PDB file of N, CA, C and O in Angstrom:
ATOM      1  N   MET A   1       0.896  -1.253  -0.458  1.00 64.00           N
ATOM      2  CA  MET A   1       0.086   0.030  -0.147  1.00 64.00           C
ATOM      3  C   MET A   1       0.625   1.202  -0.196  1.00 64.00           C
ATOM      4  O   MET A   1       1.579   1.551   0.934  1.00 64.00           O
ATOM      5  N   PRO A   2       0.870   1.951  -1.106  1.00 72.00           N
ATOM      6  CA  PRO A   2       1.643   3.510  -1.318  1.00 72.00           C
ATOM      7  C   PRO A   2       0.685   4.140  -0.423  1.00 72.00           C
ATOM      8  O   PRO A   2      -0.003   4.265  -0.242  1.00 72.00           O
ATOM      9  N   LYS A   3       1.806   4.838   0.885  1.00 86.00           N
ATOM     10  CA  LYS A   3       1.577   6.288   1.302  1.00 86.00           C
ATOM     11  C   LYS A   3       1.538   7.290   0.782  1.00 86.00           C
ATOM     12  O   LYS A   3       2.540   7.501   0.310  1.00 86.00           O
ATOM     13  N   ILE A   4       0.309   7.856   0.734  1.00 89.00           N
ATOM     14  CA  ILE A   4       0.694   9.309   0.114  1.00 89.00           C
ATOM     15  C   ILE A   4       0.833  10.645   1.003  1.00 89.00           C
ATOM     16  O   ILE A   4       0.732  10.495   2.254  1.00 89.00           O
ATOM     17  N   SER A   5       1.971  11.138   0.400  1.00 90.00           N
ATOM     18  CA  SER A   5       3.015  12.153   1.237  1.00 90.00           C
ATOM     19  C   SER A   5       1.611  12.886   1.570  1.00 90.00           C
ATOM     20  O   SER A   5       0.838  13.638   1.155  1.00 90.00           O
ATOM     21  N   PRO A   6       2.112  13.361   3.388  1.00 92.00           N
ATOM     22  CA  PRO A   6       1.216  14.362   3.718  1.00 92.00           C
ATOM     23  C   PRO A   6       0.945  15.830   3.105  1.00 92.00           C
ATOM     24  O   PRO A   6       0.194  16.558   3.362  1.00 92.00           O
ATOM     25  N   ALA A   7       2.562  16.382   2.181  1.00 94.00           N
ATOM     26  CA  ALA A   7       2.203  17.589   1.951  1.00 94.00           C
ATOM     27  C   ALA A   7       0.889  17.321   0.345  1.00 94.00           C
ATOM     28  O   ALA A   7       0.610  18.271   0.194  1.00 94.00           O
ATOM     29  N   LEU A   8       1.091  16.382  -0.006  1.00 92.00           N
ATOM     30  CA  LEU A   8      -0.111  16.147  -1.244  1.00 92.00           C
ATOM     31  C   LEU A   8      -1.139  16.015  -0.251  1.00 92.00           C
ATOM     32  O   LEU A   8      -2.069  16.330  -1.216  1.00 92.00           O
ATOM     33  N   LEU A   9      -1.361  15.111   0.619  1.00 92.00           N
ATOM     34  CA  LEU A   9      -2.530  15.153   1.478  1.00 92.00           C
ATOM     35  C   LEU A   9      -3.307  16.456   1.663  1.00 92.00           C
ATOM     36  O   LEU A   9      -4.545  16.725   1.976  1.00 92.00           O
ATOM     37  N   SER A  10      -2.421  17.512   1.952  1.00 94.00           N
ATOM     38  CA  SER A  10      -3.072  18.802   2.506  1.00 94.00           C
ATOM     39  C   SER A  10      -3.244  19.734   1.544  1.00 94.00           C
ATOM     40  O   SER A  10      -4.190  20.913   1.598  1.00 94.00           O
ATOM     41  N   VAL A  11      -2.931  19.335   0.071  1.00 95.00           N
ATOM     42  CA  VAL A  11      -3.672  20.030  -0.764  1.00 95.00           C
ATOM     43  C   VAL A  11      -4.971  19.629  -1.586  1.00 95.00           C
ATOM     44  O   VAL A  11      -5.509  19.984  -2.473  1.00 95.00           O
ATOM     45  N   LEU A  12      -4.913  17.760  -1.351  1.00 95.00           N
ATOM     46  CA  LEU A  12      -6.109  17.370  -2.208  1.00 95.00           C
ATOM     47  C   LEU A  12      -7.507  17.814  -1.341  1.00 95.00           C
ATOM     48  O   LEU A  12      -7.456  17.875  -0.091  1.00 95.00           O
ATOM     49  N   ARG A  13      -8.123  17.707  -2.336  1.00 96.00           N
ATOM     50  CA  ARG A  13      -9.700  18.186  -1.846  1.00 96.00           C
ATOM     51  C   ARG A  13     -10.522  17.115  -2.309  1.00 96.00           C
ATOM     52  O   ARG A  13     -10.386  17.249  -3.712  1.00 96.00           O
ATOM     53  N   CYS A  14     -11.556  17.001  -1.860  1.00 94.00           N
ATOM     54  CA  CYS A  14     -13.009  15.839  -2.353  1.00 94.00           C
ATOM     55  C   CYS A  14     -13.707  16.801  -3.694  1.00 94.00           C
ATOM     56  O   CYS A  14     -13.864  17.801  -3.400  1.00 94.00           O
ATOM     57  N   PRO A  15     -13.743  16.213  -4.751  1.00 91.00           N
ATOM     58  CA  PRO A  15     -14.068  16.762  -5.814  1.00 91.00           C
ATOM     59  C   PRO A  15     -15.669  17.328  -5.893  1.00 91.00           C
ATOM     60  O   PRO A  15     -15.954  17.850  -6.798  1.00 91.00           O
ATOM     61  N   VAL A  16     -16.426  16.397  -4.926  1.00 90.00           N
ATOM     62  CA  VAL A  16     -17.401  16.305  -4.839  1.00 90.00           C
ATOM     63  C   VAL A  16     -17.893  17.529  -3.319  1.00 90.00           C
ATOM     64  O   VAL A  16     -18.416  18.438  -3.602  1.00 90.00           O
ATOM     65  N   THR A  17     -17.296  17.379  -2.468  1.00 92.00           N
ATOM     66  CA  THR A  17     -18.059  17.785  -1.137  1.00 92.00           C
ATOM     67  C   THR A  17     -16.730  19.029  -0.786  1.00 92.00           C
ATOM     68  O   THR A  17     -17.148  20.288  -0.315  1.00 92.00           O
ATOM     69  N   GLY A  18     -15.627  19.003  -1.675  1.00 94.00           N
ATOM     70  CA  GLY A  18     -14.599  20.012  -0.918  1.00 94.00           C
ATOM     71  C   GLY A  18     -13.767  19.741   0.195  1.00 94.00           C
ATOM     72  O   GLY A  18     -13.080  20.607   0.538  1.00 94.00           O
ATOM     73  N   SER A  19     -14.093  18.861   0.783  1.00 95.00           N
ATOM     74  CA  SER A  19     -13.668  18.706   2.215  1.00 95.00           C
ATOM     75  C   SER A  19     -12.277  17.743   1.960  1.00 95.00           C
ATOM     76  O   SER A  19     -11.796  17.483   0.898  1.00 95.00           O
ATOM     77  N   THR A  20     -11.233  17.896   2.710  1.00 95.00           N
ATOM     78  CA  THR A  20     -10.213  17.770   3.062  1.00 95.00           C
ATOM     79  C   THR A  20     -10.303  15.468   2.934  1.00 95.00           C
ATOM     80  O   THR A  20     -11.310  15.352   2.932  1.00 95.00           O
ATOM     81  N   LEU A  21      -9.052  15.246   2.442  1.00 96.00           N
ATOM     82  CA  LEU A  21      -9.262  13.770   2.730  1.00 96.00           C
ATOM     83  C   LEU A  21      -7.944  12.939   3.571  1.00 96.00           C
ATOM     84  O   LEU A  21      -7.146  13.864   3.726  1.00 96.00           O
ATOM     85  N   VAL A  22      -8.338  12.005   3.633  1.00 95.00           N
ATOM     86  CA  VAL A  22      -7.494  10.926   4.525  1.00 95.00           C
ATOM     87  C   VAL A  22      -7.351  10.095   4.009  1.00 95.00           C
ATOM     88  O   VAL A  22      -8.291   9.780   3.538  1.00 95.00           O
ATOM     89  N   GLN A  23      -6.096   9.229   4.339  1.00 95.00           N
ATOM     90  CA  GLN A  23      -6.167   7.863   3.474  1.00 95.00           C
ATOM     91  C   GLN A  23      -6.534   7.187   4.664  1.00 95.00           C
ATOM     92  O   GLN A  23      -5.623   6.771   6.182  1.00 95.00           O
ATOM     93  N   GLU A  24      -7.199   5.858   3.949  1.00 95.00           N
ATOM     94  CA  GLU A  24      -7.985   4.924   4.825  1.00 95.00           C
ATOM     95  C   GLU A  24      -7.121   3.530   3.769  1.00 95.00           C
ATOM     96  O   GLU A  24      -7.879   3.020   3.175  1.00 95.00           O
ATOM     97  N   GLY A  25      -6.151   2.776   4.005  1.00 93.00           N
ATOM     98  CA  GLY A  25      -5.712   1.951   3.450  1.00 93.00           C
ATOM     99  C   GLY A  25      -5.397   2.017   1.745  1.00 93.00           C
ATOM    100  O   GLY A  25      -4.661   2.676   1.558  1.00 93.00           O
ATOM    101  N   ASP A  26      -6.137   1.682   1.042  1.00 91.00           N
ATOM    102  CA  ASP A  26      -5.662   2.267  -0.338  1.00 91.00           C
ATOM    103  C   ASP A  26      -6.769   2.619  -1.099  1.00 91.00           C
ATOM    104  O   ASP A  26      -6.931   3.101  -2.134  1.00 91.00           O
ATOM    105  N   GLU A  27      -7.646   3.688   0.203  1.00 93.00           N
ATOM    106  CA  GLU A  27      -8.328   4.513  -0.909  1.00 93.00           C
ATOM    107  C   GLU A  27      -8.062   5.961   0.223  1.00 93.00           C
ATOM    108  O   GLU A  27      -7.522   6.239   1.187  1.00 93.00           O
ATOM    109  N   LEU A  28      -8.391   6.903  -0.517  1.00 95.00           N
ATOM    110  CA  LEU A  28      -8.771   8.599   0.324  1.00 95.00           C
ATOM    111  C   LEU A  28     -10.209   8.519   0.628  1.00 95.00           C
ATOM    112  O   LEU A  28     -11.238   8.135  -0.172  1.00 95.00           O
ATOM    113  N   VAL A  29     -10.873   8.911   1.790  1.00 95.00           N
ATOM    114  CA  VAL A  29     -11.935   9.164   2.030  1.00 95.00           C
ATOM    115  C   VAL A  29     -12.028  10.598   2.622  1.00 95.00           C
ATOM    116  O   VAL A  29     -11.117  11.438   3.167  1.00 95.00           O
ATOM    117  N   SER A  30     -13.237  11.188   1.968  1.00 95.00           N
ATOM    118  CA  SER A  30     -13.581  12.717   2.122  1.00 95.00           C
ATOM    119  C   SER A  30     -14.389  12.666   3.764  1.00 95.00           C
ATOM    120  O   SER A  30     -14.768  11.700   4.551  1.00 95.00           O
ATOM    121  N   THR A  31     -13.435  13.849   4.265  1.00 94.00           N
ATOM    122  CA  THR A  31     -14.257  13.876   5.773  1.00 94.00           C
ATOM    123  C   THR A  31     -15.314  14.934   6.110  1.00 94.00           C
ATOM    124  O   THR A  31     -15.694  14.873   7.166  1.00 94.00           O
ATOM    125  N   SER A  32     -16.059  15.286   5.171  1.00 94.00           N
ATOM    126  CA  SER A  32     -17.311  15.214   5.124  1.00 94.00           C
ATOM    127  C   SER A  32     -18.230  14.533   4.356  1.00 94.00           C
ATOM    128  O   SER A  32     -17.919  13.708   3.208  1.00 94.00           O
ATOM    129  N   ALA A  33     -19.351  13.930   4.560  1.00 92.00           N
ATOM    130  CA  ALA A  33     -20.340  13.467   3.968  1.00 92.00           C
ATOM    131  C   ALA A  33     -20.980  13.954   2.629  1.00 92.00           C
ATOM    132  O   ALA A  33     -21.184  15.565   2.415  1.00 92.00           O
ATOM    133  N   GLY A  34     -21.352  13.301   1.858  1.00 87.00           N
ATOM    134  CA  GLY A  34     -21.608  13.687   0.307  1.00 87.00           C
ATOM    135  C   GLY A  34     -23.081  13.449   0.559  1.00 87.00           C
ATOM    136  O   GLY A  34     -23.704  13.695   1.465  1.00 87.00           O
ATOM    137  N   ALA A  35     -24.325  14.036  -0.634  1.00 87.00           N
ATOM    138  CA  ALA A  35     -25.817  14.026  -0.510  1.00 87.00           C
ATOM    139  C   ALA A  35     -26.104  13.153   0.037  1.00 87.00           C
ATOM    140  O   ALA A  35     -27.182  13.281   0.647  1.00 87.00           O
ATOM    141  N   SER A  36     -25.681  11.753  -0.383  1.00 87.00           N
ATOM    142  CA  SER A  36     -26.405   9.953   0.183  1.00 87.00           C
ATOM    143  C   SER A  36     -25.858  10.524   1.663  1.00 87.00           C
ATOM    144  O   SER A  36     -26.398   9.315   2.502  1.00 87.00           O
ATOM    145  N   GLY A  37     -25.054  10.963   2.105  1.00 91.00           N
ATOM    146  CA  GLY A  37     -24.979  11.044   3.807  1.00 91.00           C
ATOM    147  C   GLY A  37     -23.919   9.977   3.887  1.00 91.00           C
ATOM    148  O   GLY A  37     -23.400   9.833   5.392  1.00 91.00           O
ATOM    149  N   GLU A  38     -23.212   9.562   3.079  1.00 91.00           N
ATOM    150  CA  GLU A  38     -22.212   8.940   3.178  1.00 91.00           C
ATOM    151  C   GLU A  38     -21.044   9.310   2.779  1.00 91.00           C
ATOM    152  O   GLU A  38     -20.772  10.546   2.297  1.00 91.00           O
ATOM    153  N   LYS A  39     -19.219   9.188   3.542  1.00 94.00           N
ATOM    154  CA  LYS A  39     -18.058   9.945   3.180  1.00 94.00           C
ATOM    155  C   LYS A  39     -17.994   9.514   1.786  1.00 94.00           C
ATOM    156  O   LYS A  39     -18.142   8.089   1.736  1.00 94.00           O
ATOM    157  N   LEU A  40     -17.407   9.946   1.046  1.00 93.00           N
ATOM    158  CA  LEU A  40     -16.805   9.986  -0.397  1.00 93.00           C
ATOM    159  C   LEU A  40     -15.418   8.856  -0.194  1.00 93.00           C
ATOM    160  O   LEU A  40     -14.274   9.222   0.561  1.00 93.00           O
ATOM    161  N   ARG A  41     -15.288   7.808  -1.080  1.00 93.00           N
ATOM    162  CA  ARG A  41     -14.115   7.015  -1.063  1.00 93.00           C
ATOM    163  C   ARG A  41     -13.510   7.105  -2.470  1.00 93.00           C
ATOM    164  O   ARG A  41     -14.078   6.904  -3.235  1.00 93.00           O
ATOM    165  N   TYR A  42     -12.258   7.040  -2.727  1.00 93.00           N
ATOM    166  CA  TYR A  42     -11.486   7.532  -3.644  1.00 93.00           C
ATOM    167  C   TYR A  42     -10.113   6.235  -3.905  1.00 93.00           C
ATOM    168  O   TYR A  42      -9.730   6.614  -2.946  1.00 93.00           O
ATOM    169  N   ALA A  43     -10.347   5.661  -4.764  1.00 90.00           N
ATOM    170  CA  ALA A  43      -9.151   4.564  -5.042  1.00 90.00           C
ATOM    171  C   ALA A  43      -7.976   4.986  -5.435  1.00 90.00           C
ATOM    172  O   ALA A  43      -7.939   6.424  -6.100  1.00 90.00           O
ATOM    173  N   ILE A  44      -6.851   4.389  -4.790  1.00 90.00           N
ATOM    174  CA  ILE A  44      -5.149   4.755  -5.179  1.00 90.00           C
ATOM    175  C   ILE A  44      -4.945   3.853  -6.265  1.00 90.00           C
ATOM    176  O   ILE A  44      -4.716   2.329  -5.307  1.00 90.00           O
ATOM    177  N   GLU A  45      -4.525   3.859  -7.285  1.00 86.00           N
ATOM    178  CA  GLU A  45      -4.008   2.652  -7.867  1.00 86.00           C
ATOM    179  C   GLU A  45      -2.764   3.124  -8.649  1.00 86.00           C
ATOM    180  O   GLU A  45      -2.173   4.194  -8.798  1.00 86.00           O
ATOM    181  N   ASP A  46      -1.823   2.278  -7.943  1.00 85.00           N
ATOM    182  CA  ASP A  46      -0.230   2.595  -8.707  1.00 85.00           C
ATOM    183  C   ASP A  46       0.226   4.096  -8.151  1.00 85.00           C
ATOM    184  O   ASP A  46       0.810   4.493  -8.380  1.00 85.00           O
ATOM    185  N   GLY A  47      -0.050   4.036  -6.894  1.00 86.00           N
ATOM    186  CA  GLY A  47       0.569   5.452  -5.539  1.00 86.00           C
ATOM    187  C   GLY A  47      -0.232   6.721  -6.339  1.00 86.00           C
ATOM    188  O   GLY A  47      -0.119   7.807  -5.842  1.00 86.00           O
ATOM    189  N   ILE A  48      -1.538   6.602  -7.702  1.00 87.00           N
ATOM    190  CA  ILE A  48      -1.974   7.749  -7.965  1.00 87.00           C
ATOM    191  C   ILE A  48      -3.532   8.062  -7.656  1.00 87.00           C
ATOM    192  O   ILE A  48      -4.062   6.700  -7.925  1.00 87.00           O
ATOM    193  N   PRO A  49      -4.100   8.696  -6.642  1.00 90.00           N
ATOM    194  CA  PRO A  49      -5.251   8.726  -6.372  1.00 90.00           C
ATOM    195  C   PRO A  49      -6.254   9.391  -7.572  1.00 90.00           C
ATOM    196  O   PRO A  49      -5.648   9.928  -8.515  1.00 90.00           O
ATOM    197  N   LEU A  50      -7.387   8.697  -7.252  1.00 89.00           N
ATOM    198  CA  LEU A  50      -8.513   8.547  -8.901  1.00 89.00           C
ATOM    199  C   LEU A  50      -9.497   9.450  -8.490  1.00 89.00           C
ATOM    200  O   LEU A  50     -10.729   8.994  -7.525  1.00 89.00           O
ATOM    201  N   LEU A  51      -9.438  10.928  -8.165  1.00 91.00           N
ATOM    202  CA  LEU A  51     -10.214  11.572  -7.561  1.00 91.00           C
ATOM    203  C   LEU A  51     -11.431  11.987  -8.423  1.00 91.00           C
ATOM    204  O   LEU A  51     -11.914  12.995  -9.093  1.00 91.00           O
ATOM    205  N   LEU A  52     -12.192  11.005  -9.134  1.00 86.00           N
ATOM    206  CA  LEU A  52     -12.960  11.354  -9.683  1.00 86.00           C
ATOM    207  C   LEU A  52     -14.470  11.089  -9.238  1.00 86.00           C
ATOM    208  O   LEU A  52     -15.075  10.262  -8.647  1.00 86.00           O
ATOM    209  N   PRO A  53     -15.550  12.170  -9.172  1.00 79.00           N
ATOM    210  CA  PRO A  53     -16.512  11.742  -8.791  1.00 79.00           C
ATOM    211  C   PRO A  53     -17.553  10.101  -9.138  1.00 79.00           C
ATOM    212  O   PRO A  53     -17.224  10.046 -10.106  1.00 79.00           O
ATOM    213  N   PRO A  54     -18.084   9.780  -7.976  1.00 74.00           N
ATOM    214  CA  PRO A  54     -18.446   8.451  -8.452  1.00 74.00           C
ATOM    215  C   PRO A  54     -19.603   7.992  -9.593  1.00 74.00           C
ATOM    216  O   PRO A  54     -19.383   7.065  -9.847  1.00 74.00           O
ATOM    217  N   GLU A  55     -19.789   9.042  -9.980  1.00 78.00           N
ATOM    218  CA  GLU A  55     -21.120   8.881 -11.127  1.00 78.00           C
ATOM    219  C   GLU A  55     -20.156   8.916 -12.063  1.00 78.00           C
ATOM    220  O   GLU A  55     -20.440   8.717 -13.669  1.00 78.00           O
ATOM    221  N   LEU A  56     -18.788   9.559 -12.242  1.00 79.00           N
ATOM    222  CA  LEU A  56     -18.273   9.564 -13.881  1.00 79.00           C
ATOM    223  C   LEU A  56     -17.084   8.321 -13.445  1.00 79.00           C
ATOM    224  O   LEU A  56     -16.698   7.958 -15.218  1.00 79.00           O
ATOM    225  N   LEU A  57     -17.045   7.581 -12.594  1.00 75.00           N
ATOM    226  CA  LEU A  57     -16.381   6.590 -12.636  1.00 75.00           C
ATOM    227  C   LEU A  57     -16.501   4.891 -13.976  1.00 75.00           C
ATOM    228  O   LEU A  57     -15.794   4.789 -14.292  1.00 75.00           O
ATOM    229  N   PRO A  58     -18.019   4.671 -13.724  1.00 78.00           N
ATOM    230  CA  PRO A  58     -17.985   3.909 -15.185  1.00 78.00           C
ATOM    231  C   PRO A  58     -17.743   4.584 -16.248  1.00 78.00           C
ATOM    232  O   PRO A  58     -17.403   4.002 -17.254  1.00 78.00           O
ATOM    233  N   ALA A  59     -17.965   5.785 -17.005  1.00 80.00           N
ATOM    234  CA  ALA A  59     -17.574   6.253 -17.783  1.00 80.00           C
ATOM    235  C   ALA A  59     -16.203   6.368 -18.682  1.00 80.00           C
ATOM    236  O   ALA A  59     -15.360   5.965 -19.192  1.00 80.00           O
ATOM    237  N   ALA A  60     -15.369   6.671 -17.371  1.00 76.00           N
ATOM    238  CA  ALA A  60     -13.342   6.666 -17.201  1.00 76.00           C
ATOM    239  C   ALA A  60     -13.342   5.068 -17.443  1.00 76.00           C
ATOM    240  O   ALA A  60     -12.361   5.016 -17.958  1.00 76.00           O
ATOM    241  N   ASN A  61     -13.863   4.365 -16.639  1.00 75.00           N
ATOM    242  CA  ASN A  61     -13.331   2.782 -17.113  1.00 75.00           C
ATOM    243  C   ASN A  61     -13.910   2.453 -18.194  1.00 75.00           C
ATOM    244  O   ASN A  61     -13.338   1.550 -18.546  1.00 75.00           O
ATOM    245  N   ALA A  62     -14.822   2.719 -18.756  1.00 81.00           N
ATOM    246  CA  ALA A  62     -15.419   2.264 -20.316  1.00 81.00           C
ATOM    247  C   ALA A  62     -14.535   2.839 -21.314  1.00 81.00           C
ATOM    248  O   ALA A  62     -14.568   2.272 -22.346  1.00 81.00           O
ATOM    249  N   ALA A  63     -13.816   4.118 -21.037  1.00 76.00           N
ATOM    250  CA  ALA A  63     -13.413   4.639 -21.983  1.00 76.00           C
ATOM    251  C   ALA A  63     -11.778   3.885 -22.478  1.00 76.00           C
ATOM    252  O   ALA A  63     -11.065   3.607 -21.456  1.00 76.00           O
ATOM    253  N   GLY A  64     -11.859   3.918 -23.635  1.00 63.00           N
ATOM    254  CA  GLY A  64     -10.817   3.158 -24.166  1.00 63.00           C
ATOM    255  C   GLY A  64      -9.511   3.882 -23.632  1.00 63.00           C
ATOM    256  O   GLY A  64      -9.263   5.074 -23.752  1.00 63.00           O
ATOM    257  N   SER A  65      -8.219   3.238 -23.835  1.00 59.00           N
ATOM    258  CA  SER A  65      -7.338   4.229 -23.672  1.00 59.00           C
ATOM    259  C   SER A  65      -6.920   4.955 -24.758  1.00 59.00           C
ATOM    260  O   SER A  65      -6.035   6.401 -24.579  1.00 59.00           O
ATOM    261  N   ASP A  66      -7.434   4.895 -25.887  1.00 60.00           N
ATOM    262  CA  ASP A  66      -6.860   5.831 -26.858  1.00 60.00           C
ATOM    263  C   ASP A  66      -7.701   7.260 -26.346  1.00 60.00           C
ATOM    264  O   ASP A  66      -7.508   8.586 -27.642  1.00 60.00           O
ATOM    265  N   GLN A  67      -8.633   7.303 -25.941  1.00 56.00           N
ATOM    266  CA  GLN A  67      -9.468   8.722 -25.348  1.00 56.00           C
ATOM    267  C   GLN A  67      -8.723   8.789 -24.218  1.00 56.00           C
ATOM    268  O   GLN A  67      -9.160  10.096 -23.991  1.00 56.00           O
ATOM    269  N   HIS A  68      -7.292   8.421 -23.534  1.00 54.00           N
ATOM    270  CA  HIS A  68      -6.588   9.196 -22.781  1.00 54.00           C
ATOM    271  C   HIS A  68      -5.600   9.650 -23.232  1.00 54.00           C
ATOM    272  O   HIS A  68      -5.303   9.163 -24.110  1.00 54.00           O
ATOM    273  N   ASP A  69      -5.082  10.820 -22.824  1.00 55.00           N
ATOM    274  CA  ASP A  69      -3.918  10.765 -23.051  1.00 55.00           C
ATOM    275  C   ASP A  69      -3.424  11.547 -24.327  1.00 55.00           C
ATOM    276  O   ASP A  69      -2.648  11.454 -24.858  1.00 55.00           O
ATOM    277  N   SER A  70      -4.606  11.712 -25.008  1.00 52.00           N
ATOM    278  CA  SER A  70      -4.351  12.470 -26.708  1.00 52.00           C
ATOM    279  C   SER A  70      -3.540  12.965 -26.577  1.00 52.00           C
ATOM    280  O   SER A  70      -3.940  14.336 -25.505  1.00 52.00           O
ATOM    281  N   PRO A  71      -2.976  13.509 -27.564  1.00 55.00           N
ATOM    282  CA  PRO A  71      -2.371  14.775 -27.931  1.00 55.00           C
ATOM    283  C   PRO A  71      -2.658  15.980 -27.869  1.00 55.00           C
ATOM    284  O   PRO A  71      -4.001  15.721 -28.789  1.00 55.00           O
ATOM    285  N   ALA A  72      -2.236  17.232 -27.627  1.00 55.00           N
ATOM    286  CA  ALA A  72      -2.791  17.796 -27.665  1.00 55.00           C
ATOM    287  C   ALA A  72      -3.145  18.979 -29.339  1.00 55.00           C
ATOM    288  O   ALA A  72      -2.247  18.325 -30.024  1.00 55.00           O
ATOM    289  N   HIS A  73      -3.922  19.308 -29.940  1.00 57.00           N
ATOM    290  CA  HIS A  73      -4.290  19.415 -31.127  1.00 57.00           C
ATOM    291  C   HIS A  73      -3.211  20.564 -31.108  1.00 57.00           C
ATOM    292  O   HIS A  73      -3.817  21.911 -30.486  1.00 57.00           O
ATOM    293  N   PRO A  74      -2.768  20.704 -32.168  1.00 58.00           N
ATOM    294  CA  PRO A  74      -1.376  22.302 -32.437  1.00 58.00           C
ATOM    295  C   PRO A  74      -2.523  23.951 -32.504  1.00 58.00           C
ATOM    296  O   PRO A  74      -3.620  23.255 -33.399  1.00 58.00           O
ATOM    297  N   ALA A  75      -2.035  24.396 -32.613  1.00 58.00           N
ATOM    298  CA  ALA A  75      -2.586  25.894 -32.609  1.00 58.00           C
ATOM    299  C   ALA A  75      -2.790  26.025 -33.855  1.00 58.00           C
ATOM    300  O   ALA A  75      -1.343  25.922 -34.427  1.00 58.00           O
ATOM    301  N   PRO A  76      -3.286  26.654 -34.859  1.00 62.00           N
ATOM    302  CA  PRO A  76      -3.269  26.924 -36.008  1.00 62.00           C
ATOM    303  C   PRO A  76      -1.919  27.941 -36.114  1.00 62.00           C
ATOM    304  O   PRO A  76      -1.983  29.009 -35.674  1.00 62.00           O
ATOM    305  N   ALA A  77      -1.163  27.824 -37.551  1.00 63.00           N
ATOM    306  CA  ALA A  77      -0.126  28.904 -37.624  1.00 63.00           C
ATOM    307  C   ALA A  77      -0.374  29.798 -37.771  1.00 63.00           C
ATOM    308  O   ALA A  77      -1.544  30.506 -38.753  1.00 63.00           O
ATOM    309  N   GLU A  78       0.270  30.859 -37.604  1.00 65.00           N
ATOM    310  CA  GLU A  78      -0.061  32.624 -37.988  1.00 65.00           C
ATOM    311  C   GLU A  78       0.220  32.558 -39.139  1.00 65.00           C
ATOM    312  O   GLU A  78       1.323  32.254 -39.214  1.00 65.00           O
ATOM    313  N   SER A  79       0.116  33.505 -39.819  1.00 60.00           N
ATOM    314  CA  SER A  79      -0.200  33.916 -41.344  1.00 60.00           C
ATOM    315  C   SER A  79       0.760  35.282 -40.847  1.00 60.00           C
ATOM    316  O   SER A  79       0.575  36.010 -40.244  1.00 60.00           O
ATOM    317  N   ALA A  80       1.979  35.307 -41.793  1.00 56.00           N
ATOM    318  CA  ALA A  80       3.079  36.410 -41.440  1.00 56.00           C
ATOM    319  C   ALA A  80       2.308  37.720 -42.415  1.00 56.00           C
ATOM    320  O   ALA A  80       1.700  37.952 -43.275  1.00 56.00           O
TER     321      ALA A  80
END
């Protein structure tokens, strides 16, 4: 279980509630409850917190790897 550094935890916030996060095992947990009344939990994969709101997780998991990290479109060249 990779430990998230205290410096990183001090700046991370829950994307839903805006509350601070604490590490519990392989997850980060919001310190405030969401609309459902439960604290939100975010997985840590390969040392990287996955801070997606729960409703976006299925879409992110379904997206092919070609839809992630795509190169930015270059800006049009300026004419002289």
